[in-house]
mmCIF file of C-alpha atoms in Angstrom:
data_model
loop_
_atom_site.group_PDB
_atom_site.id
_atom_site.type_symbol
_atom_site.label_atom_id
_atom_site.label_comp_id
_atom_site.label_asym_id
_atom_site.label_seq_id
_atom_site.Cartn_x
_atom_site.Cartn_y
_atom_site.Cartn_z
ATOM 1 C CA UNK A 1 82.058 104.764 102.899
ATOM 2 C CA UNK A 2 85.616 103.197 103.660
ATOM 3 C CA UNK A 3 85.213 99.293 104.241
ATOM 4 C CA UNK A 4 87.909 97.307 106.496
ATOM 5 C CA UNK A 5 89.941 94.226 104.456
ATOM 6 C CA UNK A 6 90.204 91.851 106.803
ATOM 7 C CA UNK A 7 92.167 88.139 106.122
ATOM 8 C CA UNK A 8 92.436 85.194 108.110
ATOM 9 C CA UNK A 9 96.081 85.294 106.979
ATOM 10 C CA UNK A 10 96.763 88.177 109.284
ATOM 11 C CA UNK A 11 94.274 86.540 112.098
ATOM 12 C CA UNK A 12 96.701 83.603 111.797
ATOM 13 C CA UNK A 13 99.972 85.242 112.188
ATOM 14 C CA UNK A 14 102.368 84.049 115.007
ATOM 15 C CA UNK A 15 102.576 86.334 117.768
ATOM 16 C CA UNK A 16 106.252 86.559 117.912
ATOM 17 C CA UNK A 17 105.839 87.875 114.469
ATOM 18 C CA UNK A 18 105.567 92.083 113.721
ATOM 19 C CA UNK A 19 103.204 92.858 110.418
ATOM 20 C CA UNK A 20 106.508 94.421 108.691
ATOM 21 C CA UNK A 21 108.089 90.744 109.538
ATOM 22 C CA UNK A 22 105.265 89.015 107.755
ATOM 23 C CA UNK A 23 104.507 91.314 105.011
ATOM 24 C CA UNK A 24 108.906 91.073 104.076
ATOM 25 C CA UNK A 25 108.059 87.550 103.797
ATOM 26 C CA UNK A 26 104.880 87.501 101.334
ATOM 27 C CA UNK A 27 104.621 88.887 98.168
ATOM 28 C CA UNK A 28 105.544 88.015 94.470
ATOM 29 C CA UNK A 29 108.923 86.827 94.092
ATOM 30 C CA UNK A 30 111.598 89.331 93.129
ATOM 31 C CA UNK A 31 112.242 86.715 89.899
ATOM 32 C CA UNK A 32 108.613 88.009 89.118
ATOM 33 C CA UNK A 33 109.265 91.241 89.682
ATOM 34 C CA UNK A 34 112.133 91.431 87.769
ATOM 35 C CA UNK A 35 110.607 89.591 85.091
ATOM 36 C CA UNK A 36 107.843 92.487 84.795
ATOM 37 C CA UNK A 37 110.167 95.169 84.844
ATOM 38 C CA UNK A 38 112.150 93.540 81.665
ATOM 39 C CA UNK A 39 108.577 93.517 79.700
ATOM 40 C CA UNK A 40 107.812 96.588 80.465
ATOM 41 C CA UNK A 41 111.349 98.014 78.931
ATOM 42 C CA UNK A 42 110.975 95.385 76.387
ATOM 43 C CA UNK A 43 107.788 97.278 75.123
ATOM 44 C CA UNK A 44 109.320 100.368 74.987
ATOM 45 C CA UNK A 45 108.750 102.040 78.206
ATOM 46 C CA UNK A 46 111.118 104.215 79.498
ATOM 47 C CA UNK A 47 109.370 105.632 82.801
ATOM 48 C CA UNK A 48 107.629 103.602 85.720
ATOM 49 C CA UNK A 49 105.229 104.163 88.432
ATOM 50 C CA UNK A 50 105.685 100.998 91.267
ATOM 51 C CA UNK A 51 102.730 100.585 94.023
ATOM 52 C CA UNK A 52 103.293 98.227 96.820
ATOM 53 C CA UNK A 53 100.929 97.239 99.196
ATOM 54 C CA UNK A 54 102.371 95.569 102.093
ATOM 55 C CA UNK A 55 106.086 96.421 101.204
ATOM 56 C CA UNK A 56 106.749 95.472 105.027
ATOM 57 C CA UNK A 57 110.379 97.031 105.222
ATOM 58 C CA UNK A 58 110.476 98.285 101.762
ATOM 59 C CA UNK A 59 113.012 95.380 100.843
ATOM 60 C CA UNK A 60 111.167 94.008 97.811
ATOM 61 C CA UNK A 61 110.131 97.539 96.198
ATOM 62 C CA UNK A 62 114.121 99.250 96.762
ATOM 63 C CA UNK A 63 115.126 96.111 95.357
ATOM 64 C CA UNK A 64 112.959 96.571 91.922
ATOM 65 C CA UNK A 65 113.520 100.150 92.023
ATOM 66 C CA UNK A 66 117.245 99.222 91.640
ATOM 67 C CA UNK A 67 116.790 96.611 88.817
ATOM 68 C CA UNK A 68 114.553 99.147 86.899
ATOM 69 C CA UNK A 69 117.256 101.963 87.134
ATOM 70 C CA UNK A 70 119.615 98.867 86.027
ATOM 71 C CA UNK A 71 117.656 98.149 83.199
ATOM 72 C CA UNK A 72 117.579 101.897 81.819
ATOM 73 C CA UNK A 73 114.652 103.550 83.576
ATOM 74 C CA UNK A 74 115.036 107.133 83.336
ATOM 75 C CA UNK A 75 111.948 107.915 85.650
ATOM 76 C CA UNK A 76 111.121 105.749 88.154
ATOM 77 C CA UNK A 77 108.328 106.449 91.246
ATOM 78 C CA UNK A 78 107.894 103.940 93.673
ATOM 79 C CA UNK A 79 105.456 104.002 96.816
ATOM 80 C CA UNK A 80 105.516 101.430 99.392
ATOM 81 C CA UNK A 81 102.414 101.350 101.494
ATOM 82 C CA UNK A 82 102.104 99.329 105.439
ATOM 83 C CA UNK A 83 100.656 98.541 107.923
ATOM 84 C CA UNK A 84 103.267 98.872 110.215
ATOM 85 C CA UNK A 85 104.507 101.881 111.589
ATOM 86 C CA UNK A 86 108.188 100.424 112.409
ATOM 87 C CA UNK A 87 108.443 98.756 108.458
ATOM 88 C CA UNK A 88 107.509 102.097 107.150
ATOM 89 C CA UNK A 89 110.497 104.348 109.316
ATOM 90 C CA UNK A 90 113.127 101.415 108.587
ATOM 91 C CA UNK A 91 111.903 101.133 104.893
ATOM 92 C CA UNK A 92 112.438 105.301 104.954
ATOM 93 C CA UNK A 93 115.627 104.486 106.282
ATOM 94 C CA UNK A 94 116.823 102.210 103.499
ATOM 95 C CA UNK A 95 115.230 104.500 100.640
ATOM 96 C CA UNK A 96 117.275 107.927 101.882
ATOM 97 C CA UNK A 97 120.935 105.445 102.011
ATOM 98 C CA UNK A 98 120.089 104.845 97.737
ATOM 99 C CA UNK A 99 118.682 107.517 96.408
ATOM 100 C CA UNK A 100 119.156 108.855 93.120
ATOM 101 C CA UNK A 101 117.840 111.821 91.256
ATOM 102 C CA UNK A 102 115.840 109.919 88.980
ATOM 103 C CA UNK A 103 114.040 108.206 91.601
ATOM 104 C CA UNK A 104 110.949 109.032 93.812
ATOM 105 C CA UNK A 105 110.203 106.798 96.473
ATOM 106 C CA UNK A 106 107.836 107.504 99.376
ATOM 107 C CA UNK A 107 106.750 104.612 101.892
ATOM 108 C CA UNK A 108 103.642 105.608 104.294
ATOM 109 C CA UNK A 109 101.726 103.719 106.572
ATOM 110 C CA UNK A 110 98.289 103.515 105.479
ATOM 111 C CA UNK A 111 95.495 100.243 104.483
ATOM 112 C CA UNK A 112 96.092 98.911 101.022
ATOM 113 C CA UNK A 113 92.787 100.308 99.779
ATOM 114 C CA UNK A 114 92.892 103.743 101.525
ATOM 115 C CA UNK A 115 96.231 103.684 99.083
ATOM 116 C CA UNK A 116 94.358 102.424 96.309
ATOM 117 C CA UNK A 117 91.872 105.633 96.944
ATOM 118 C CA UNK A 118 95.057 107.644 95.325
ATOM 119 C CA UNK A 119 95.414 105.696 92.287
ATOM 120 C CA UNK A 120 91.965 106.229 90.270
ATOM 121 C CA UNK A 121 94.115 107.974 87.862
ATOM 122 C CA UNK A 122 95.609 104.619 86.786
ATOM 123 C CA UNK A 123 99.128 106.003 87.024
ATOM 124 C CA UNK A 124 100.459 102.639 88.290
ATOM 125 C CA UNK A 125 102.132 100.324 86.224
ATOM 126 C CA UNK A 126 102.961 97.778 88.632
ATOM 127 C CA UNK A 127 101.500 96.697 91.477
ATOM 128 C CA UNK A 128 102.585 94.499 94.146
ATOM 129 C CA UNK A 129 100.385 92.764 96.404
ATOM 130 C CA UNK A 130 101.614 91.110 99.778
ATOM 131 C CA UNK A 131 98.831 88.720 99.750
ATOM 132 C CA UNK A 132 97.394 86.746 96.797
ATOM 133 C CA UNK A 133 94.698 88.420 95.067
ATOM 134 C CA UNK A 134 91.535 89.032 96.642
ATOM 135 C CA UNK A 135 88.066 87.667 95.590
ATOM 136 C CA UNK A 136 86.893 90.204 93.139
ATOM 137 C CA UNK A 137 83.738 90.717 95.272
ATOM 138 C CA UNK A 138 85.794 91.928 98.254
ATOM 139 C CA UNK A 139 86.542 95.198 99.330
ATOM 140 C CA UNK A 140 89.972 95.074 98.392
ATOM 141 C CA UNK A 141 89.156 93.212 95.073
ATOM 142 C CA UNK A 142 86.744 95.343 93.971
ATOM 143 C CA UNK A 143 88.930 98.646 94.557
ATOM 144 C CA UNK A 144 91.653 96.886 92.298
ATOM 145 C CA UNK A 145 88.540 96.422 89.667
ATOM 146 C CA UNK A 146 88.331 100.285 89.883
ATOM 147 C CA UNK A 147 92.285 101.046 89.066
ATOM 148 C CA UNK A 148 93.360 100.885 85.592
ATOM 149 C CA UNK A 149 96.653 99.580 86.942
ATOM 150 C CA UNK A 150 99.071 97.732 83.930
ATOM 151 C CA UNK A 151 99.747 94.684 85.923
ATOM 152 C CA UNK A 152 99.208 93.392 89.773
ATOM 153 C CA UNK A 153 101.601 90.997 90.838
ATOM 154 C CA UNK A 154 100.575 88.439 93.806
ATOM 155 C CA UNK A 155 101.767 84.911 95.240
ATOM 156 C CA UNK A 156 100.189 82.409 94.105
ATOM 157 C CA UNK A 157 96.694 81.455 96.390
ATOM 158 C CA UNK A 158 98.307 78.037 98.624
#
């Protein structure tokens, strides 16, 4: 049975505003980010798997994907998940200008835990939420329970 996530965040979005505008703007910081992606090296890993729910116009997950090839990655897969239709083609966009053989990158436009559906196999190492973490009673919370991701990062709750 698929269950909808709903948050007041999005119910309280200006108008003006398209969901790939608001979902650029939320998210861990790319400090974080970056941070994560030096542990994970640091430990030895040479390969990385990158989910990001809510990557709005793919800016924040291109961005790590290019610090991670910095930082030695040989293998790097990335997938950017939206809401938005017009974040996903300019996020498609952006990817196809950078590519490089050792990356995969995809960016579809699907709910964060229809993508999360995908990932039972706990092939993620990093996650990136848009929105801070969800109650672990919630739909979305409880399908992050399920993955056997290595770390989610997520703003902090305000």
């Amino acid at each position: 049975m698929m269950t909808t996530h709903f948050s007041f965040a999005g119910l309280l979005r200006s108008a003006h505003l398209t969901t790939a505008d608001c979902e650029a703007r939320r998210g861990p910081s790319l400090e974080r980010v970056f941070a994560m992606l030096r542990e994970h090296r640091d430990a030895g890993h040479r390969a990385i798997r990158i989910l990001d729910l809510g990557c709005g116009d793919g800016e924040r997950l291109l961005a790590a994907v290019e610090r991670a090839h910095e930082l030695g990655f040989v293998a790097i897969e990335a997938r950017g998940v939206s809401r938005s239709l017009h974040g996903v083609r300019r996020a498609r966009r952006a990817a196809r200008r950078g590519q490089h053989p050792t990356w995969g990158v995809s960016f579809e436009v699907a709910e964060p835990i229809a993508a999360l559906a995908g990932e039972h196999d706990g092939s993620a190492d990093l996650i990136l939420l848009a929105e801070p973490l969800p109650y672990p009673a919630s739909p979305l919370g409880t399908a992050l329970g399920r993955v056997n991701a290595g770390v989610i990062l997520a703003p902090p709750r305000s």
